[in-house]
Amino acid sequence: MATPTLEKTADTAAASPYITVTFRIRRFNPEVADEAQWQDFTVEIDPKERVLDGLHKIKWDLDGSLTFRRSCAHGICGSDAMRINGKNRLACKTLIKDINPEKPITVEPIKGMTVLKDLVVDMEPFFQAYRDVMPFLVTSGNEPTRERLQTAEDRERFDDTTKCILCAACTSSCPVFWNDGQYFGPAAIVNAHRFIFDSRDEAAEQRLEILNDKDGVWRCRTTFNCTDACPRGIEVTKAIAEVKRALITRRY
């Protein structure tokens, strides 16, 4: 396939900090072909810009049919998770200069999920696993008349897993999930952890039983792919191990 190119103008060339970068993107359109194919795009871009900026340049100036998700563009919504040079990353947090722009930058959809078009995958199974672990506070009694108080120590117990933004970078980096889409996956377990260890919650036993399933927490093989992939720095593998320990000891 021909390589579209976005050229800088002569007026800006002399003082421009821009460099020429090739984006090699895995394209898939089910209305056009049954198989995905790679397509190269060449753009002029400041190396301090992000991969997301490069994708914007391609979509806005070269090929409007390029399809990908993005929303806040600041690493908060988690919608632009994709495989960049073979690793799960957020396009909005990945700088061009940090990924060897002298070689083509490969961009493809995250693995283990059905590709709908280009870099967009079907996230419904991922979110169903998230819903299945009851990711909400469960308490008994009447609605409180004041805030449910908690000590700083109790809050710290699950602080790390509150950082999850549901980007699916961890789950789609897991080799168990690649081979068995029924596995709950790291993100669902992380969000169960967040409530299992919350001193205000009363449904820890229910969540533990949900994860004590053949497709639950015991499927984890402790490869640390999930921890490496997390853009928020959550110790995902540690959280999974703590849930396993809680299942054995029933102490949480």
PDB file of C-alpha atoms in Angstrom:
ATOM      1  CA  MET A   1       0.000   0.000   0.000  1.00  0.00           C
ATOM      2  CA  ALA A   2       1.316   3.472  -0.881  1.00  0.00           C
ATOM      3  CA  THR A   3       2.757   5.538   1.938  1.00  0.00           C
ATOM      4  CA  PRO A   4       0.929   8.850   2.478  1.00  0.00           C
ATOM      5  CA  THR A   5       3.271  11.655   3.511  1.00  0.00           C
ATOM      6  CA  LEU A   6       2.643  14.910   5.364  1.00  0.00           C
ATOM      7  CA  GLU A   7       5.314  17.442   4.391  1.00  0.00           C
ATOM      8  CA  LYS A   8       6.337  20.527   6.350  1.00  0.00           C
ATOM      9  CA  THR A   9       6.333  23.855   4.495  1.00  0.00           C
ATOM     10  CA  ALA A  10       9.461  25.629   3.264  1.00  0.00           C
ATOM     11  CA  ASP A  11       8.743  28.593   5.559  1.00  0.00           C
ATOM     12  CA  THR A  12       9.042  26.480   8.691  1.00  0.00           C
ATOM     13  CA  ALA A  13      11.730  24.044   7.554  1.00  0.00           C
ATOM     14  CA  ALA A  14      14.763  26.129   8.569  1.00  0.00           C
ATOM     15  CA  ALA A  15      13.920  26.562  12.254  1.00  0.00           C
ATOM     16  CA  SER A  16      11.686  23.557  12.685  1.00  0.00           C
ATOM     17  CA  PRO A  17      12.397  21.052  15.479  1.00  0.00           C
ATOM     18  CA  TYR A  18      10.403  18.471  13.533  1.00  0.00           C
ATOM     19  CA  ILE A  19      11.739  15.121  12.410  1.00  0.00           C
ATOM     20  CA  THR A  20      10.417  12.661   9.845  1.00  0.00           C
ATOM     21  CA  VAL A  21       8.731   9.669  11.457  1.00  0.00           C
ATOM     22  CA  THR A  22       7.115   6.636   9.851  1.00  0.00           C
ATOM     23  CA  PHE A  23       4.057   5.174  11.569  1.00  0.00           C
ATOM     24  CA  ARG A  24       3.394   1.563  10.603  1.00  0.00           C
ATOM     25  CA  ILE A  25      -0.249   0.940  11.537  1.00  0.00           C
ATOM     26  CA  ARG A  26      -2.138  -2.333  11.468  1.00  0.00           C
ATOM     27  CA  ARG A  27      -5.323  -1.547   9.516  1.00  0.00           C
ATOM     28  CA  PHE A  28      -8.488  -3.604   9.482  1.00  0.00           C
ATOM     29  CA  ASN A  29     -11.842  -2.790   7.939  1.00  0.00           C
ATOM     30  CA  PRO A  30     -14.279  -5.747   7.907  1.00  0.00           C
ATOM     31  CA  GLU A  31     -16.276  -4.044   5.150  1.00  0.00           C
ATOM     32  CA  VAL A  32     -13.255  -4.075   2.838  1.00  0.00           C
ATOM     33  CA  ALA A  33     -11.201  -7.193   3.634  1.00  0.00           C
ATOM     34  CA  ASP A  34     -11.202 -10.241   5.883  1.00  0.00           C
ATOM     35  CA  GLU A  35      -7.567  -9.813   6.924  1.00  0.00           C
ATOM     36  CA  ALA A  36      -5.669  -6.954   8.521  1.00  0.00           C
ATOM     37  CA  GLN A  37      -2.742  -5.358   6.732  1.00  0.00           C
ATOM     38  CA  TRP A  38       0.031  -2.941   7.633  1.00  0.00           C
ATOM     39  CA  GLN A  39       0.072   0.577   6.199  1.00  0.00           C
ATOM     40  CA  ASP A  40       2.891   3.124   6.506  1.00  0.00           C
ATOM     41  CA  PHE A  41       2.356   6.861   7.027  1.00  0.00           C
ATOM     42  CA  THR A  42       5.188   9.403   7.055  1.00  0.00           C
ATOM     43  CA  VAL A  43       4.718  12.614   9.044  1.00  0.00           C
ATOM     44  CA  GLU A  44       6.823  15.537  10.227  1.00  0.00           C
ATOM     45  CA  ILE A  45       6.484  15.772  13.997  1.00  0.00           C
ATOM     46  CA  ASP A  46       8.230  17.255  17.011  1.00  0.00           C
ATOM     47  CA  PRO A  47       9.870  14.343  18.892  1.00  0.00           C
ATOM     48  CA  LYS A  48       8.520  15.807  22.127  1.00  0.00           C
ATOM     49  CA  GLU A  49       4.991  15.202  20.902  1.00  0.00           C
ATOM     50  CA  ARG A  50       3.082  12.017  21.620  1.00  0.00           C
ATOM     51  CA  VAL A  51       2.106   9.027  19.522  1.00  0.00           C
ATOM     52  CA  LEU A  52      -1.481  10.265  19.845  1.00  0.00           C
ATOM     53  CA  ASP A  53      -0.440  13.534  18.180  1.00  0.00           C
ATOM     54  CA  GLY A  54       1.022  11.528  15.303  1.00  0.00           C
ATOM     55  CA  LEU A  55      -2.214   9.581  14.916  1.00  0.00           C
ATOM     56  CA  HIS A  56      -4.138  12.849  14.893  1.00  0.00           C
ATOM     57  CA  LYS A  57      -1.928  14.217  12.117  1.00  0.00           C
ATOM     58  CA  ILE A  58      -2.533  11.086  10.074  1.00  0.00           C
ATOM     59  CA  LYS A  59      -6.300  11.099  10.599  1.00  0.00           C
ATOM     60  CA  TRP A  60      -6.787  14.825  10.113  1.00  0.00           C
ATOM     61  CA  ASP A  61      -4.378  15.387   7.226  1.00  0.00           C
ATOM     62  CA  LEU A  62      -3.677  12.088   5.472  1.00  0.00           C
ATOM     63  CA  ASP A  63      -6.389   9.480   5.928  1.00  0.00           C
ATOM     64  CA  GLY A  64      -9.646  10.314   7.647  1.00  0.00           C
ATOM     65  CA  SER A  65     -10.664   6.655   7.672  1.00  0.00           C
ATOM     66  CA  LEU A  66      -8.050   5.776  10.336  1.00  0.00           C
ATOM     67  CA  THR A  67     -10.046   4.681  13.382  1.00  0.00           C
ATOM     68  CA  PHE A  68      -8.935   4.721  17.023  1.00  0.00           C
ATOM     69  CA  ARG A  69     -10.315   5.630  20.424  1.00  0.00           C
ATOM     70  CA  ARG A  70      -9.266   8.608  22.483  1.00  0.00           C
ATOM     71  CA  SER A  71     -10.998  11.015  24.830  1.00  0.00           C
ATOM     72  CA  CYS A  72      -9.215  13.099  27.482  1.00  0.00           C
ATOM     73  CA  ALA A  73      -5.756  12.739  25.862  1.00  0.00           C
ATOM     74  CA  HIS A  74      -4.121  13.142  29.282  1.00  0.00           C
ATOM     75  CA  GLY A  75      -3.789   9.602  30.648  1.00  0.00           C
ATOM     76  CA  ILE A  76      -6.955   9.712  32.737  1.00  0.00           C
ATOM     77  CA  CYS A  77      -9.708   8.078  30.654  1.00  0.00           C
ATOM     78  CA  GLY A  78      -7.649   5.089  29.466  1.00  0.00           C
ATOM     79  CA  SER A  79      -9.432   4.923  26.112  1.00  0.00           C
ATOM     80  CA  ASP A  80      -6.362   5.075  23.839  1.00  0.00           C
ATOM     81  CA  ALA A  81      -4.570   1.921  24.996  1.00  0.00           C
ATOM     82  CA  MET A  82      -2.841   0.211  22.055  1.00  0.00           C
ATOM     83  CA  ARG A  83       0.274  -1.803  21.241  1.00  0.00           C
ATOM     84  CA  ILE A  84       3.111   0.554  20.339  1.00  0.00           C
ATOM     85  CA  ASN A  85       6.336  -1.112  19.226  1.00  0.00           C
ATOM     86  CA  GLY A  86       5.058  -4.372  20.686  1.00  0.00           C
ATOM     87  CA  LYS A  87       4.150  -3.042  24.143  1.00  0.00           C
ATOM     88  CA  ASN A  88       0.826  -1.999  25.611  1.00  0.00           C
ATOM     89  CA  ARG A  89       0.853   1.743  26.191  1.00  0.00           C
ATOM     90  CA  LEU A  90      -1.399   4.777  26.246  1.00  0.00           C
ATOM     91  CA  ALA A  91      -0.832   6.723  23.035  1.00  0.00           C
ATOM     92  CA  CYS A  92      -1.419   9.981  24.919  1.00  0.00           C
ATOM     93  CA  LYS A  93       1.427   9.287  27.359  1.00  0.00           C
ATOM     94  CA  THR A  94       3.995   7.868  24.938  1.00  0.00           C
ATOM     95  CA  LEU A  95       6.450  10.456  23.598  1.00  0.00           C
ATOM     96  CA  ILE A  96       7.889  10.026  20.117  1.00  0.00           C
ATOM     97  CA  LYS A  97      11.432  10.600  21.388  1.00  0.00           C
ATOM     98  CA  ASP A  98      11.139   7.764  23.896  1.00  0.00           C
ATOM     99  CA  ILE A  99      10.498   5.002  21.335  1.00  0.00           C
ATOM    100  CA  ASN A 100      13.350   5.273  18.805  1.00  0.00           C
ATOM    101  CA  PRO A 101      11.710   7.377  16.064  1.00  0.00           C
ATOM    102  CA  GLU A 102      14.563   6.554  13.674  1.00  0.00           C
ATOM    103  CA  LYS A 103      12.768   3.283  12.974  1.00  0.00           C
ATOM    104  CA  PRO A 104       9.107   2.830  12.016  1.00  0.00           C
ATOM    105  CA  ILE A 105       6.783   3.127  14.999  1.00  0.00           C
ATOM    106  CA  THR A 106       4.435   0.162  14.880  1.00  0.00           C
ATOM    107  CA  VAL A 107       0.905   0.699  16.164  1.00  0.00           C
ATOM    108  CA  GLU A 108      -1.664  -2.075  16.471  1.00  0.00           C
ATOM    109  CA  PRO A 109      -4.740  -2.889  18.583  1.00  0.00           C
ATOM    110  CA  ILE A 110      -4.414  -4.477  22.001  1.00  0.00           C
ATOM    111  CA  LYS A 111      -4.422  -8.281  21.943  1.00  0.00           C
ATOM    112  CA  GLY A 112      -6.980 -10.825  23.094  1.00  0.00           C
ATOM    113  CA  MET A 113     -10.066  -8.873  22.033  1.00  0.00           C
ATOM    114  CA  THR A 114     -12.031  -8.843  18.795  1.00  0.00           C
ATOM    115  CA  VAL A 115     -10.877  -6.050  16.482  1.00  0.00           C
ATOM    116  CA  LEU A 116     -13.811  -4.012  15.187  1.00  0.00           C
ATOM    117  CA  LYS A 117     -11.875  -1.630  12.965  1.00  0.00           C
ATOM    118  CA  ASP A 118      -8.221  -0.555  12.820  1.00  0.00           C
ATOM    119  CA  LEU A 119      -7.160   0.134  16.445  1.00  0.00           C
ATOM    120  CA  VAL A 120     -10.640  -0.242  17.960  1.00  0.00           C
ATOM    121  CA  VAL A 121     -11.467  -3.491  19.788  1.00  0.00           C
ATOM    122  CA  ASP A 122     -14.667  -4.830  21.338  1.00  0.00           C
ATOM    123  CA  MET A 123     -14.348  -3.916  25.040  1.00  0.00           C
ATOM    124  CA  GLU A 124     -17.668  -5.452  26.137  1.00  0.00           C
ATOM    125  CA  PRO A 125     -16.196  -8.770  27.447  1.00  0.00           C
ATOM    126  CA  PHE A 126     -13.633  -6.752  29.404  1.00  0.00           C
ATOM    127  CA  PHE A 127     -16.294  -4.565  30.993  1.00  0.00           C
ATOM    128  CA  GLN A 128     -18.527  -7.568  31.681  1.00  0.00           C
ATOM    129  CA  ALA A 129     -15.741  -9.134  33.760  1.00  0.00           C
ATOM    130  CA  TYR A 130     -15.410  -5.798  35.565  1.00  0.00           C
ATOM    131  CA  ARG A 131     -19.140  -5.721  36.326  1.00  0.00           C
ATOM    132  CA  ASP A 132     -19.094  -9.352  37.471  1.00  0.00           C
ATOM    133  CA  VAL A 133     -16.766  -8.633  40.423  1.00  0.00           C
ATOM    134  CA  MET A 134     -19.210  -6.092  41.930  1.00  0.00           C
ATOM    135  CA  PRO A 135     -17.022  -2.977  41.628  1.00  0.00           C
ATOM    136  CA  PHE A 136     -19.017  -0.854  44.064  1.00  0.00           C
ATOM    137  CA  LEU A 137     -19.325  -0.347  47.812  1.00  0.00           C
ATOM    138  CA  VAL A 138     -21.750  -2.757  49.488  1.00  0.00           C
ATOM    139  CA  THR A 139     -23.013  -1.865  52.953  1.00  0.00           C
ATOM    140  CA  SER A 140     -26.025  -2.745  55.085  1.00  0.00           C
ATOM    141  CA  GLY A 141     -28.412  -0.560  56.996  1.00  0.00           C
ATOM    142  CA  ASN A 142     -29.958   2.757  56.127  1.00  0.00           C
ATOM    143  CA  GLU A 143     -28.353   5.536  54.133  1.00  0.00           C
ATOM    144  CA  PRO A 144     -25.767   7.203  56.413  1.00  0.00           C
ATOM    145  CA  THR A 145     -26.359  10.682  57.786  1.00  0.00           C
ATOM    146  CA  ARG A 146     -22.656  11.489  57.468  1.00  0.00           C
ATOM    147  CA  GLU A 147     -19.570  10.298  55.622  1.00  0.00           C
ATOM    148  CA  ARG A 148     -18.448   6.735  56.302  1.00  0.00           C
ATOM    149  CA  LEU A 149     -15.171   7.479  58.038  1.00  0.00           C
ATOM    150  CA  GLN A 150     -12.027   5.443  57.580  1.00  0.00           C
ATOM    151  CA  THR A 151      -8.550   5.682  59.060  1.00  0.00           C
ATOM    152  CA  ALA A 152      -5.607   6.670  56.893  1.00  0.00           C
ATOM    153  CA  GLU A 153      -4.139   3.214  57.497  1.00  0.00           C
ATOM    154  CA  ASP A 154      -7.323   1.489  56.322  1.00  0.00           C
ATOM    155  CA  ARG A 155      -7.413   3.677  53.209  1.00  0.00           C
ATOM    156  CA  GLU A 156      -3.777   2.964  52.441  1.00  0.00           C
ATOM    157  CA  ARG A 157      -4.517  -0.765  52.393  1.00  0.00           C
ATOM    158  CA  PHE A 158      -6.204  -0.536  48.991  1.00  0.00           C
ATOM    159  CA  ASP A 159      -4.921   2.823  47.772  1.00  0.00           C
ATOM    160  CA  ASP A 160      -2.845   1.378  44.923  1.00  0.00           C
ATOM    161  CA  THR A 161      -5.760  -0.379  43.237  1.00  0.00           C
ATOM    162  CA  THR A 162      -7.949   2.753  43.268  1.00  0.00           C
ATOM    163  CA  LYS A 163      -5.711   4.113  40.481  1.00  0.00           C
ATOM    164  CA  CYS A 164      -7.139   1.796  37.798  1.00  0.00           C
ATOM    165  CA  ILE A 165      -8.541   3.670  34.758  1.00  0.00           C
ATOM    166  CA  LEU A 166      -9.926   0.572  32.982  1.00  0.00           C
ATOM    167  CA  CYS A 167      -7.677   0.986  29.954  1.00  0.00           C
ATOM    168  CA  ALA A 168      -7.319  -2.831  29.613  1.00  0.00           C
ATOM    169  CA  ALA A 169      -3.557  -2.536  29.097  1.00  0.00           C
ATOM    170  CA  CYS A 170      -2.937  -5.071  31.869  1.00  0.00           C
ATOM    171  CA  THR A 171      -5.611  -7.569  30.820  1.00  0.00           C
ATOM    172  CA  SER A 172      -4.655  -7.482  27.143  1.00  0.00           C
ATOM    173  CA  SER A 173      -0.986  -8.060  28.024  1.00  0.00           C
ATOM    174  CA  CYS A 174      -1.805 -11.306  29.845  1.00  0.00           C
ATOM    175  CA  PRO A 175      -0.930 -14.517  27.936  1.00  0.00           C
ATOM    176  CA  VAL A 176      -3.620 -16.437  29.849  1.00  0.00           C
ATOM    177  CA  PHE A 177      -6.235 -13.950  28.651  1.00  0.00           C
ATOM    178  CA  TRP A 178      -4.945 -14.201  25.060  1.00  0.00           C
ATOM    179  CA  ASN A 179      -5.639 -17.924  25.078  1.00  0.00           C
ATOM    180  CA  ASP A 180      -8.793 -17.968  27.189  1.00  0.00           C
ATOM    181  CA  GLY A 181     -11.163 -15.042  26.898  1.00  0.00           C
ATOM    182  CA  GLN A 182     -13.200 -16.449  29.825  1.00  0.00           C
ATOM    183  CA  TYR A 183     -10.478 -15.517  32.328  1.00  0.00           C
ATOM    184  CA  PHE A 184     -11.560 -12.536  34.439  1.00  0.00           C
ATOM    185  CA  GLY A 185      -8.218 -10.881  33.786  1.00  0.00           C
ATOM    186  CA  PRO A 186      -5.994  -8.599  35.883  1.00  0.00           C
ATOM    187  CA  ALA A 187      -8.144  -5.445  35.668  1.00  0.00           C
ATOM    188  CA  ALA A 188     -11.243  -7.164  37.068  1.00  0.00           C
ATOM    189  CA  ILE A 189      -9.205  -8.668  39.906  1.00  0.00           C
ATOM    190  CA  VAL A 190      -7.606  -5.298  40.660  1.00  0.00           C
ATOM    191  CA  ASN A 191     -11.045  -3.705  40.943  1.00  0.00           C
ATOM    192  CA  ALA A 192     -12.273  -6.540  43.161  1.00  0.00           C
ATOM    193  CA  HIS A 193      -9.173  -6.006  45.349  1.00  0.00           C
ATOM    194  CA  ARG A 194     -10.086  -2.339  45.726  1.00  0.00           C
ATOM    195  CA  PHE A 195     -13.327  -3.312  47.539  1.00  0.00           C
ATOM    196  CA  ILE A 196     -12.287  -6.598  49.163  1.00  0.00           C
ATOM    197  CA  PHE A 197      -9.795  -4.698  51.316  1.00  0.00           C
ATOM    198  CA  ASP A 198     -12.007  -1.655  51.941  1.00  0.00           C
ATOM    199  CA  SER A 199     -12.887  -1.643  55.659  1.00  0.00           C
ATOM    200  CA  ARG A 200     -16.266  -0.031  54.896  1.00  0.00           C
ATOM    201  CA  ASP A 201     -17.404  -2.781  52.522  1.00  0.00           C
ATOM    202  CA  GLU A 202     -19.393  -5.883  53.502  1.00  0.00           C
ATOM    203  CA  ALA A 203     -19.242  -8.014  50.350  1.00  0.00           C
ATOM    204  CA  ALA A 204     -15.656  -9.260  50.402  1.00  0.00           C
ATOM    205  CA  GLU A 205     -16.766 -12.892  50.787  1.00  0.00           C
ATOM    206  CA  GLN A 206     -19.035 -12.633  47.756  1.00  0.00           C
ATOM    207  CA  ARG A 207     -16.259 -11.213  45.598  1.00  0.00           C
ATOM    208  CA  LEU A 208     -13.801 -13.834  46.785  1.00  0.00           C
ATOM    209  CA  GLU A 209     -16.237 -16.598  45.838  1.00  0.00           C
ATOM    210  CA  ILE A 210     -16.706 -15.038  42.409  1.00  0.00           C
ATOM    211  CA  LEU A 211     -12.924 -15.066  41.899  1.00  0.00           C
ATOM    212  CA  ASN A 212     -12.594 -18.594  43.323  1.00  0.00           C
ATOM    213  CA  ASP A 213     -13.927 -19.852  39.992  1.00  0.00           C
ATOM    214  CA  LYS A 214     -12.133 -21.873  37.318  1.00  0.00           C
ATOM    215  CA  ASP A 215     -11.845 -18.650  35.310  1.00  0.00           C
ATOM    216  CA  GLY A 216     -10.940 -16.595  38.358  1.00  0.00           C
ATOM    217  CA  VAL A 217      -7.851 -15.585  40.245  1.00  0.00           C
ATOM    218  CA  TRP A 218      -6.160 -18.998  40.168  1.00  0.00           C
ATOM    219  CA  ARG A 219      -5.635 -18.713  36.401  1.00  0.00           C
ATOM    220  CA  CYS A 220      -2.938 -16.093  37.006  1.00  0.00           C
ATOM    221  CA  ARG A 221       0.552 -17.436  36.191  1.00  0.00           C
ATOM    222  CA  THR A 222       2.471 -14.514  37.736  1.00  0.00           C
ATOM    223  CA  THR A 223       4.274 -13.430  34.579  1.00  0.00           C
ATOM    224  CA  PHE A 224       4.240  -9.742  35.661  1.00  0.00           C
ATOM    225  CA  ASN A 225       3.165  -8.661  32.152  1.00  0.00           C
ATOM    226  CA  CYS A 226       0.227  -6.838  33.719  1.00  0.00           C
ATOM    227  CA  THR A 227       2.380  -4.899  36.164  1.00  0.00           C
ATOM    228  CA  ASP A 228       4.794  -3.903  33.398  1.00  0.00           C
ATOM    229  CA  ALA A 229       1.930  -2.747  31.165  1.00  0.00           C
ATOM    230  CA  CYS A 230       0.012  -0.646  33.703  1.00  0.00           C
ATOM    231  CA  PRO A 231       0.302   3.055  32.754  1.00  0.00           C
ATOM    232  CA  ARG A 232      -0.648   4.075  36.295  1.00  0.00           C
ATOM    233  CA  GLY A 233       2.101   2.052  37.953  1.00  0.00           C
ATOM    234  CA  ILE A 234      -0.256  -0.236  39.879  1.00  0.00           C
ATOM    235  CA  GLU A 235       1.424  -3.316  41.346  1.00  0.00           C
ATOM    236  CA  VAL A 236      -1.101  -5.558  39.632  1.00  0.00           C
ATOM    237  CA  THR A 237       0.637  -8.883  40.267  1.00  0.00           C
ATOM    238  CA  LYS A 238       0.977  -8.029  43.962  1.00  0.00           C
ATOM    239  CA  ALA A 239      -2.741  -7.242  44.160  1.00  0.00           C
ATOM    240  CA  ILE A 240      -3.614 -10.569  42.544  1.00  0.00           C
ATOM    241  CA  ALA A 241      -1.360 -12.386  45.022  1.00  0.00           C
ATOM    242  CA  GLU A 242      -3.112 -10.627  47.919  1.00  0.00           C
ATOM    243  CA  VAL A 243      -6.502 -11.769  46.645  1.00  0.00           C
ATOM    244  CA  LYS A 244      -5.195 -15.348  46.390  1.00  0.00           C
ATOM    245  CA  ARG A 245      -3.931 -15.115  49.965  1.00  0.00           C
ATOM    246  CA  ALA A 246      -7.285 -13.766  51.150  1.00  0.00           C
ATOM    247  CA  LEU A 247      -9.022 -16.714  49.493  1.00  0.00           C
ATOM    248  CA  ILE A 248      -6.830 -19.157  51.396  1.00  0.00           C
ATOM    249  CA  THR A 249      -6.824 -17.415  54.778  1.00  0.00           C
ATOM    250  CA  ARG A 250     -10.141 -15.531  54.579  1.00  0.00           C
ATOM    251  CA  ARG A 251      -8.313 -12.628  56.201  1.00  0.00           C
ATOM    252  CA  TYR A 252      -8.771  -9.258  54.590  1.00  0.00           C
TER     253      TYR A 252
END
